[in-house]
Short mmCIF file of C-alpha atoms and ligand atoms in Angstrom, two decimals:
data_model
loop_
_atom_site.label_atom_id
_atom_site.label_comp_id
_atom_site.label_asym_id
_atom_site.label_seq_id
_atom_site.Cartn_x
_atom_site.Cartn_y
_atom_site.Cartn_z
CA MET A 1025 142.50 376.42 28.90
CA ALA A 1026 140.29 374.31 26.62
CA PRO A 1027 138.88 376.17 23.62
CA HIS A 1028 135.45 377.69 24.17
CA LYS A 1029 132.47 375.99 22.61
CA VAL A 1030 130.06 378.59 21.22
CA SER A 1031 126.33 378.27 20.60
CA ILE A 1032 124.07 380.88 19.06
CA ILE A 1033 120.45 380.74 20.19
CA GLY A 1034 118.45 382.31 17.37
CA SER A 1035 118.88 382.62 13.64
CA GLY A 1036 116.83 385.58 12.43
CA ASN A 1037 118.13 388.61 10.61
CA TRP A 1038 120.52 389.69 13.39
CA GLY A 1039 121.20 386.17 14.58
CA SER A 1040 122.46 385.23 11.12
CA ALA A 1041 124.54 388.40 10.71
CA ILE A 1042 126.25 387.82 14.05
CA ALA A 1043 126.77 384.15 13.13
CA LYS A 1044 128.87 385.32 10.20
CA ILE A 1045 131.19 387.30 12.51
CA VAL A 1046 131.31 384.69 15.27
CA GLY A 1047 131.88 381.82 12.83
CA HIS A 1048 134.70 383.68 11.17
CA ASN A 1049 136.35 384.58 14.49
CA ALA A 1050 136.00 381.05 15.87
CA ARG A 1051 137.84 379.75 12.82
CA GLN A 1052 140.52 382.46 13.01
CA HIS A 1053 141.25 381.88 16.72
CA SER A 1054 141.34 378.10 16.93
CA ASP A 1055 143.39 378.29 20.14
CA MET A 1056 140.48 380.11 21.81
CA PHE A 1057 137.40 378.50 20.26
CA GLU A 1058 136.22 375.20 18.91
CA GLU A 1059 135.86 375.69 15.19
CA GLU A 1060 132.26 374.53 14.96
CA VAL A 1061 129.71 377.15 16.01
CA ARG A 1062 126.25 375.73 16.50
CA MET A 1063 123.22 377.87 15.76
CA TRP A 1064 119.77 376.95 17.03
CA VAL A 1065 117.23 377.49 14.27
CA PHE A 1066 113.51 377.59 14.99
CA GLU A 1067 112.65 375.05 12.30
CA GLU A 1068 110.35 376.00 9.47
CA GLN A 1069 109.72 375.03 5.87
CA VAL A 1070 111.04 377.18 3.05
CA ASP A 1071 109.96 376.07 -0.44
CA GLY A 1072 109.16 372.62 0.97
CA LYS A 1073 112.55 372.13 2.65
CA ASN A 1074 113.73 372.46 6.25
CA LEU A 1075 115.41 375.82 6.80
CA THR A 1076 118.18 374.06 8.76
CA ASP A 1077 118.95 371.80 5.77
CA ILE A 1078 119.07 374.79 3.44
CA ILE A 1079 121.43 376.68 5.77
CA ASN A 1080 123.73 373.67 6.13
CA GLU A 1081 123.79 373.00 2.37
CA LYS A 1082 123.96 376.55 1.01
CA HIS A 1083 125.57 378.27 4.03
CA GLU A 1084 123.04 381.01 3.67
CA ASN A 1085 119.93 381.82 5.69
CA VAL A 1086 117.79 382.32 2.60
CA LYS A 1087 114.77 383.45 4.59
CA TYR A 1088 116.18 385.86 7.19
CA LEU A 1089 119.47 387.06 5.68
CA PRO A 1090 119.36 386.29 1.97
CA GLY A 1091 122.47 387.04 -0.06
CA THR A 1092 124.99 386.66 2.77
CA GLN A 1093 127.39 383.73 2.83
CA LEU A 1094 127.84 382.22 6.30
CA PRO A 1095 131.11 380.50 7.19
CA ASP A 1096 130.67 376.74 6.76
CA ASN A 1097 131.71 376.10 10.38
CA VAL A 1098 128.34 377.62 11.44
CA VAL A 1099 126.03 374.62 11.74
CA ALA A 1100 122.25 375.00 11.92
CA ILE A 1101 120.54 372.70 14.43
CA PRO A 1102 116.77 372.52 14.98
CA ASP A 1103 116.95 370.91 18.44
CA LEU A 1104 117.66 373.54 21.10
CA THR A 1105 119.21 371.17 23.62
CA LYS A 1106 121.51 369.61 21.03
CA ALA A 1107 122.49 373.03 19.74
CA CYS A 1108 123.61 374.04 23.23
CA GLU A 1109 125.06 370.73 24.50
CA GLY A 1110 128.45 371.30 26.13
CA ALA A 1111 128.52 374.99 25.15
CA ASP A 1112 130.31 377.35 27.48
CA LEU A 1113 129.53 380.55 25.57
CA LEU A 1114 125.87 381.12 24.76
CA ILE A 1115 124.72 383.97 22.53
CA PHE A 1116 121.02 384.77 22.90
CA VAL A 1117 119.67 386.55 19.83
CA LEU A 1118 115.91 386.11 19.72
CA PRO A 1119 113.04 388.53 19.26
CA HIS A 1120 112.00 389.51 22.81
CA GLN A 1121 108.35 389.05 21.96
CA VAL A 1122 106.23 388.45 18.91
CA SER A 1123 102.74 389.54 18.15
CA VAL A 1124 100.60 387.53 15.74
CA LEU A 1125 97.19 388.09 14.26
CA SER A 1126 93.93 386.55 15.44
CA GLY A 1127 90.51 388.27 15.95
CA LEU A 1128 90.03 392.05 16.11
CA SER A 1129 92.00 395.18 17.01
CA LEU A 1130 92.76 398.69 15.73
CA SER A 1131 94.51 400.53 13.01
CA HIS A 1132 94.20 404.30 12.99
CA ASN A 1133 91.43 403.79 10.42
CA GLY A 1134 89.37 401.52 12.65
CA PRO A 1135 89.13 397.95 13.94
CA ILE A 1136 91.19 395.33 12.12
CA ALA A 1137 92.68 392.32 13.84
CA ASP A 1138 93.45 391.19 17.34
CA PRO A 1139 97.09 390.26 18.04
CA ILE A 1140 98.29 387.59 20.47
CA GLN A 1141 101.63 388.27 22.17
CA THR A 1142 104.14 385.47 22.77
CA GLN A 1143 107.39 385.82 24.65
CA PHE A 1144 109.78 382.97 23.98
CA VAL A 1145 113.00 383.71 25.84
CA GLY A 1146 111.36 382.27 28.98
CA LYS A 1147 110.45 379.09 27.10
CA VAL A 1148 113.98 378.72 25.69
CA CYS A 1149 115.53 379.17 29.14
CA GLY A 1150 113.01 376.74 30.64
CA ASP A 1151 114.01 374.11 28.07
CA LEU A 1152 117.73 374.66 28.80
CA LYS A 1153 117.43 374.69 32.60
CA GLY A 1154 119.79 372.18 34.21
CA LYS A 1155 121.47 371.43 30.88
CA ILE A 1156 124.07 374.20 30.83
CA GLY A 1157 127.43 373.84 32.61
CA ALA A 1158 128.09 375.92 35.72
CA ASN A 1159 131.11 377.58 34.11
CA ALA A 1160 129.24 378.75 31.03
CA ARG A 1161 128.59 382.43 30.32
CA ALA A 1162 125.93 384.07 28.20
CA ILE A 1163 125.45 387.30 26.31
CA SER A 1164 122.10 388.73 25.27
CA LEU A 1165 121.74 390.52 21.94
CA ILE A 1166 118.01 390.88 22.52
CA LYS A 1167 116.58 394.40 22.23
CA GLY A 1168 113.62 394.36 24.55
CA LEU A 1169 112.66 394.17 28.22
CA ALA A 1170 110.95 391.36 30.09
CA PHE A 1171 107.60 392.16 31.72
CA HIS A 1172 105.82 389.85 34.14
CA ASP A 1173 102.63 390.87 35.94
CA ASN A 1174 103.40 394.50 35.16
CA ASN A 1175 106.86 394.28 36.67
CA ILE A 1176 109.94 394.81 34.59
CA SER A 1177 113.25 393.01 34.34
CA LEU A 1178 116.26 392.73 32.06
CA PHE A 1179 116.80 389.71 29.84
CA THR A 1180 120.30 389.37 31.26
CA ASP A 1181 118.72 388.90 34.71
CA GLU A 1182 116.12 386.48 33.32
CA ILE A 1183 118.84 384.33 31.75
CA GLU A 1184 121.08 384.55 34.82
CA HIS A 1185 118.29 383.50 37.19
CA SER A 1186 117.02 380.76 34.97
CA LEU A 1187 120.33 379.17 33.93
CA GLY A 1188 122.53 380.31 36.84
CA ILE A 1189 125.23 381.76 34.58
CA PRO A 1190 126.60 385.32 34.30
CA THR A 1191 125.10 387.18 31.38
CA ALA A 1192 126.26 390.33 29.61
CA ALA A 1193 124.41 392.42 26.99
CA LEU A 1194 125.44 393.57 23.53
CA SER A 1195 123.64 396.39 21.75
CA GLY A 1196 124.54 399.07 19.25
CA ALA A 1197 123.79 400.88 16.01
CA ASN A 1198 123.78 397.59 14.14
CA ILE A 1199 121.23 397.20 11.37
CA ALA A 1200 121.82 393.54 10.54
CA ASP A 1201 121.81 393.81 6.74
CA GLU A 1202 124.50 396.51 6.88
CA VAL A 1203 126.64 394.53 9.32
CA ALA A 1204 126.31 391.48 7.07
CA GLN A 1205 127.59 393.59 4.17
CA GLU A 1206 130.60 394.52 6.33
CA LYS A 1207 129.77 398.22 6.47
CA PHE A 1208 131.64 399.78 9.39
CA CYS A 1209 129.81 400.10 12.70
CA GLU A 1210 130.31 400.04 16.46
CA THR A 1211 128.65 398.20 19.31
CA THR A 1212 128.60 398.22 23.10
CA ILE A 1213 128.84 395.35 25.55
CA GLY A 1214 127.33 396.13 28.95
CA SER A 1215 128.45 394.03 31.88
CA LYS A 1216 128.17 393.89 35.65
CA THR A 1217 131.58 392.26 35.83
CA ILE A 1218 133.59 394.01 33.16
CA GLU A 1219 136.90 392.36 33.99
CA GLU A 1220 135.62 388.84 33.32
CA ASP A 1221 133.20 389.73 30.56
CA GLY A 1222 135.85 391.91 28.96
CA ASP A 1223 138.25 388.98 28.94
CA ILE A 1224 135.73 386.57 27.48
CA TRP A 1225 133.69 388.64 25.07
CA PHE A 1226 136.26 391.20 23.98
CA LYS A 1227 139.86 390.15 24.54
CA VAL A 1228 139.41 386.81 22.82
CA SER A 1229 137.73 388.62 19.93
CA LEU A 1230 134.58 386.64 19.50
CA PHE A 1231 132.73 389.65 18.13
CA ASN A 1232 135.35 392.15 17.04
CA ALA A 1233 135.93 392.55 13.32
CA PRO A 1234 137.51 395.39 11.32
CA TYR A 1235 133.97 396.49 10.43
CA PHE A 1236 132.41 395.69 13.86
CA ARG A 1237 134.11 397.55 16.69
CA VAL A 1238 133.29 396.66 20.29
CA ASN A 1239 133.44 398.64 23.55
CA VAL A 1240 132.82 397.06 26.96
CA ILE A 1241 131.25 399.22 29.68
CA ALA A 1242 129.92 398.69 33.19
CA ASP A 1243 126.37 399.92 32.56
CA SER A 1244 124.57 396.70 31.63
CA VAL A 1245 121.19 398.23 32.56
CA GLY A 1246 121.70 401.31 30.39
CA VAL A 1247 122.79 399.24 27.40
CA GLN A 1248 119.59 397.20 27.58
CA ILE A 1249 117.26 400.15 28.24
CA CYS A 1250 118.69 401.87 25.17
CA GLY A 1251 118.24 398.78 22.99
CA ALA A 1252 114.64 398.24 24.06
CA LEU A 1253 113.27 401.78 24.13
CA LYS A 1254 114.87 403.17 21.00
CA ASN A 1255 112.57 400.79 19.11
CA VAL A 1256 109.51 402.60 20.52
CA ILE A 1257 110.92 405.99 19.51
CA ALA A 1258 111.65 404.63 16.01
CA VAL A 1259 107.96 403.80 15.67
CA GLY A 1260 107.28 407.50 16.34
CA ALA A 1261 109.90 408.45 13.73
CA GLY A 1262 108.13 406.18 11.24
CA PHE A 1263 104.84 408.00 11.90
CA CYS A 1264 106.63 411.28 11.08
CA ASP A 1265 107.83 409.82 7.77
CA GLY A 1266 104.35 408.52 6.93
CA LEU A 1267 103.01 412.02 7.51
CA GLN A 1268 105.88 413.51 5.44
CA TYR A 1269 106.78 415.82 8.31
CA GLY A 1270 110.44 416.14 7.31
CA ASN A 1271 113.71 416.01 9.16
CA ASN A 1272 113.18 418.72 11.78
CA THR A 1273 110.15 416.95 13.22
CA LYS A 1274 111.94 413.63 13.22
CA ALA A 1275 114.90 415.23 15.01
CA ALA A 1276 112.50 416.55 17.68
CA VAL A 1277 111.09 413.06 18.17
CA ILE A 1278 114.61 411.65 18.46
CA ARG A 1279 115.64 414.31 20.99
CA ARG A 1280 112.56 413.88 23.15
CA GLY A 1281 112.78 410.13 22.82
CA LEU A 1282 116.34 410.04 24.07
CA LEU A 1283 115.38 412.02 27.17
CA GLU A 1284 112.46 409.69 27.89
CA MET A 1285 114.67 406.64 27.46
CA ARG A 1286 117.11 407.91 30.06
CA LYS A 1287 114.33 409.06 32.38
CA PHE A 1288 112.76 405.58 32.24
CA GLY A 1289 116.07 403.93 33.12
CA LYS A 1290 116.69 406.28 36.01
CA ALA A 1291 113.13 405.99 37.36
CA PHE A 1292 112.61 402.24 37.35
CA PHE A 1293 115.95 400.51 37.79
CA GLU A 1294 117.63 400.34 41.14
CA GLY A 1295 121.08 401.86 40.86
CA GLY A 1296 119.88 403.65 37.72
CA VAL A 1297 121.64 404.07 34.43
CA ARG A 1298 124.56 406.24 33.41
CA THR A 1299 123.82 409.33 31.38
CA GLU A 1300 127.03 408.69 29.42
CA THR A 1301 125.63 405.45 28.05
CA PHE A 1302 122.84 407.40 26.34
CA PHE A 1303 124.59 410.64 25.37
CA GLY A 1304 128.33 410.01 25.63
CA ASN A 1305 130.67 412.22 27.67
CA ASP A 1306 133.72 414.38 27.11
CA ARG A 1307 136.04 412.75 29.58
CA GLY A 1308 137.90 410.61 27.09
CA HIS A 1309 138.62 407.07 28.22
CA ASP A 1310 136.05 406.57 30.97
CA ILE A 1311 137.08 404.61 34.06
CA ASP A 1312 134.11 402.30 33.55
CA ILE A 1313 135.12 401.38 30.06
CA TYR A 1314 137.31 398.36 30.32
CA PHE A 1315 138.07 397.68 26.70
CA ALA A 1316 137.60 399.89 23.72
CA SER A 1317 138.49 399.42 20.11
CA ASN A 1318 139.69 403.00 19.98
CA SER A 1319 140.17 404.84 23.26
CA LEU A 1320 139.61 408.25 21.66
CA LEU A 1321 136.11 407.20 20.68
CA ALA A 1322 135.36 405.25 23.82
CA SER A 1323 133.27 407.90 25.52
CA LEU A 1324 130.45 407.81 22.95
CA GLU A 1325 128.49 404.60 23.22
CA SER A 1326 127.00 403.05 20.12
CA CYS A 1327 124.08 401.64 22.11
CA GLY A 1328 122.79 405.14 22.96
CA VAL A 1329 122.13 408.01 20.63
CA ALA A 1330 123.83 406.23 17.70
CA ASP A 1331 121.46 403.26 17.77
CA LEU A 1332 118.49 405.57 18.23
CA ILE A 1333 119.49 407.52 15.11
CA THR A 1334 120.15 404.49 12.90
CA THR A 1335 116.88 402.83 13.90
CA CYS A 1336 114.92 406.04 13.31
CA LEU A 1337 116.52 406.35 9.87
CA GLY A 1338 116.79 402.80 8.58
CA GLY A 1339 115.19 400.25 10.89
CA ARG A 1340 112.22 397.93 10.44
CA ASN A 1341 110.25 399.66 13.19
CA ARG A 1342 110.51 402.92 11.27
CA LYS A 1343 109.63 401.32 7.95
CA VAL A 1344 106.51 399.48 9.09
CA SER A 1345 105.26 402.46 11.13
CA GLU A 1346 105.57 404.74 8.11
CA LYS A 1347 103.34 402.32 6.21
CA PHE A 1348 100.92 402.13 9.16
CA VAL A 1349 100.16 405.80 8.53
CA THR A 1350 99.78 405.54 4.76
CA ALA A 1351 98.16 402.10 4.37
CA GLY A 1352 95.49 402.07 7.07
CA LYS A 1353 96.31 398.48 8.06
CA SER A 1354 97.19 397.10 11.47
CA ILE A 1355 100.81 396.76 12.52
CA GLU A 1356 100.53 392.97 12.63
CA GLU A 1357 99.19 392.77 9.07
CA LEU A 1358 101.94 395.06 7.80
CA GLU A 1359 104.60 393.12 9.70
CA GLU A 1360 103.40 389.95 8.03
CA GLN A 1361 103.27 391.55 4.58
CA MET A 1362 106.50 393.56 4.74
CA LEU A 1363 108.98 391.60 6.85
CA ASN A 1364 108.79 387.99 5.62
CA GLY A 1365 108.87 386.51 9.12
CA GLN A 1366 111.13 389.09 10.76
CA LYS A 1367 109.68 390.57 13.92
CA LEU A 1368 109.01 394.11 15.12
CA GLN A 1369 110.05 394.84 18.65
CA GLY A 1370 109.05 398.50 19.09
CA THR A 1371 105.30 398.08 18.86
CA THR A 1372 105.11 395.30 21.45
CA THR A 1373 107.53 397.20 23.69
CA ALA A 1374 105.31 400.30 23.39
CA LYS A 1375 102.41 398.27 24.76
CA GLU A 1376 104.45 396.66 27.51
CA VAL A 1377 105.86 400.02 28.60
CA TYR A 1378 102.44 401.66 28.52
CA ASP A 1379 100.86 398.92 30.68
CA PHE A 1380 103.75 399.18 33.12
CA LEU A 1381 103.47 402.99 33.36
CA SER A 1382 99.71 402.88 33.49
CA VAL A 1383 99.45 400.79 36.67
CA ARG A 1384 101.87 403.24 38.29
CA GLY A 1385 100.00 406.35 37.14
CA LYS A 1386 103.10 407.52 35.25
CA THR A 1387 102.01 407.67 31.61
CA GLU A 1388 102.02 411.49 31.61
CA ASP A 1389 105.69 411.50 32.60
CA PHE A 1390 106.50 409.73 29.31
CA PRO A 1391 104.33 411.57 26.77
CA LEU A 1392 106.13 410.43 23.62
CA MET A 1393 106.11 406.71 24.39
CA THR A 1394 102.50 407.02 25.59
CA CYS A 1395 101.57 408.78 22.35
CA VAL A 1396 103.18 406.00 20.26
CA TYR A 1397 101.15 403.44 22.20
CA ARG A 1398 97.88 405.36 21.78
CA ILE A 1399 98.37 405.77 18.03
CA ILE A 1400 98.92 402.03 17.51
CA TYR A 1401 96.53 400.54 20.01
CA CYS A 1402 93.84 403.15 20.75
CA GLY A 1403 93.19 404.58 17.30
CA ASP A 1404 94.59 408.06 18.07
CA SER A 1405 95.52 410.07 15.02
CA PRO A 1406 99.20 409.74 13.94
CA GLU A 1407 99.36 413.56 13.86
CA MET A 1408 99.42 413.43 17.67
CA ILE A 1409 103.13 412.47 17.43
CA ALA A 1410 104.01 416.12 16.80
CA LYS A 1411 101.43 417.99 18.87
CA ASP A 1412 102.14 419.49 22.26
CA GLU A 1413 98.82 419.61 24.09
P1 NAD B 886 114.03 388.47 13.34
O1 NAD B 886 113.29 389.73 13.50
O2 NAD B 886 114.61 388.18 12.02
O3 NAD B 886 112.99 387.39 13.87
C1 NAD B 886 112.70 386.24 13.34
C2 NAD B 886 113.27 385.09 14.15
O4 NAD B 886 112.32 384.67 15.14
C3 NAD B 886 113.52 383.91 13.25
O5 NAD B 886 114.77 383.33 13.53
C4 NAD B 886 112.39 382.96 13.62
O6 NAD B 886 112.75 381.63 13.42
C5 NAD B 886 112.25 383.25 15.08
N1 NAD B 886 110.99 382.78 15.64
C6 NAD B 886 109.74 382.93 15.16
N2 NAD B 886 108.87 382.29 15.97
C7 NAD B 886 109.60 381.74 16.96
C8 NAD B 886 109.28 380.96 18.11
N3 NAD B 886 108.03 380.65 18.41
N4 NAD B 886 110.29 380.59 18.93
C9 NAD B 886 111.56 380.94 18.66
N5 NAD B 886 111.94 381.66 17.59
C10 NAD B 886 110.96 382.05 16.76
O7 NAD B 886 115.16 388.28 14.45
P2 NAD B 886 116.49 389.14 14.65
O8 NAD B 886 116.55 390.28 13.70
O9 NAD B 886 117.62 388.18 14.69
O10 NAD B 886 116.27 389.80 16.08
C11 NAD B 886 116.63 389.18 17.30
C12 NAD B 886 116.91 390.27 18.32
O11 NAD B 886 118.00 391.07 17.85
C13 NAD B 886 115.73 391.24 18.51
O12 NAD B 886 115.62 391.57 19.88
C14 NAD B 886 116.13 392.47 17.71
O13 NAD B 886 115.59 393.67 18.23
C15 NAD B 886 117.64 392.45 17.89
N6 NAD B 886 118.40 393.16 16.84
C16 NAD B 886 118.02 393.09 15.53
C17 NAD B 886 118.76 393.77 14.57
C18 NAD B 886 118.39 393.75 13.12
O14 NAD B 886 118.82 394.63 12.36
N7 NAD B 886 117.63 392.75 12.66
C19 NAD B 886 119.89 394.48 14.95
C20 NAD B 886 120.27 394.51 16.28
C21 NAD B 886 119.50 393.83 17.22
P1 13P B 887 114.87 397.49 13.74
O1 13P B 887 114.40 396.31 14.55
O2 13P B 887 113.93 398.66 13.80
O3 13P B 887 115.21 397.11 12.33
O4 13P B 887 116.24 397.98 14.39
C1 13P B 887 117.38 397.23 14.20
C2 13P B 887 118.41 397.65 15.18
O5 13P B 887 118.30 397.33 16.34
C3 13P B 887 119.52 398.48 14.67
O6 13P B 887 120.52 398.68 15.65
#
């Protein structure tokens, strides 16, 4: 079999951290992969120079992952089509949606600035349509859900339908800066076809590293629901921190959030999600787990409670939401001031989920996620996060 040609679509904080692992593995396993790994970079100027040129000269993404050396076989390319030409393994790692400032909207202290939402996975897939080989496969590292006309879908399905290639999902307790520093963590790959995806994404070790341990499970839906909705709960956890409510309150938000995440998956996705994906189980090596780095640990999925905890403790959604409470500025302003171009996913997901629930008359069934939405977008008091009415 010819070596796989890998392209990474995205080059933000997580995109760059995963490029370090993938670049290293591609070089290590030259029988399996072409050495060069191309990374599509949304071009921008940094100190008067193209970010792609800086990455290719310094082997560092100075804007989105400063201080981490990327392997020099990772090549930054500003043209999406060129970056993906001839690739048979595509790694999608883009923000699911971004929200930027324009006119007027709310902080909890009153009107501030009106955000415009842009979703660019659809645009990327549109640009790649017809240009990707039939035997290619993709994996989505995106933590978010796709909403169109108040209907919901998974990004794996969006990519599959648009490009006609099978698509798995990877999600876990993976704060990018910590992964880049090679601090031990785990992750979960969710797949509808675990035999094939297991062979491609796990057995050939594109992602596995001593500090990045991968499991492959059959619940692709659950993996993606966890990745998207834990961001909304982390916004709630950030409100708790801004209010200095302490650990017990945050633990209550995490517990309630986890239940709502699972309930959402079971309610709105045909075939549902597996409880084990969210909470783990005590059956040891589950029949639906095809590959696991360590079979004794295989029954607890990183994408579930573990990712929820790490995001509620150390993620960007938590950090910016804490400041939202103390600074009296809008989320978009704080995102701009605090994240240097990195993007929040939890606040936009809170709005998307609320709109989706609202047209179905189901907001009361998801009180925590509804509360997060109301605090950000309707001016409700942040104290509402810990009040049972
Ligand atoms: P990021 O938050 O650093 O986002 C910035 C990226 O968006 C940059 O690469 C920027 O060039 C790009 N961008 C901005 N405008 C764009 C446009 N119009 N079109 C295309 N790209 C544009 O990105 P990230 O951290 O790599 O996150 C990507 C996905 O990975 C998200 O779904 C996120 O939830 C998920 N994730 C992030 C982390 C983390 O710790 N950062 C960990 C796990 C998963
Ligand atoms: P934040 O986007 O809140 O930083 O979360 C990162 C993440 O997904 C950790 O697994």
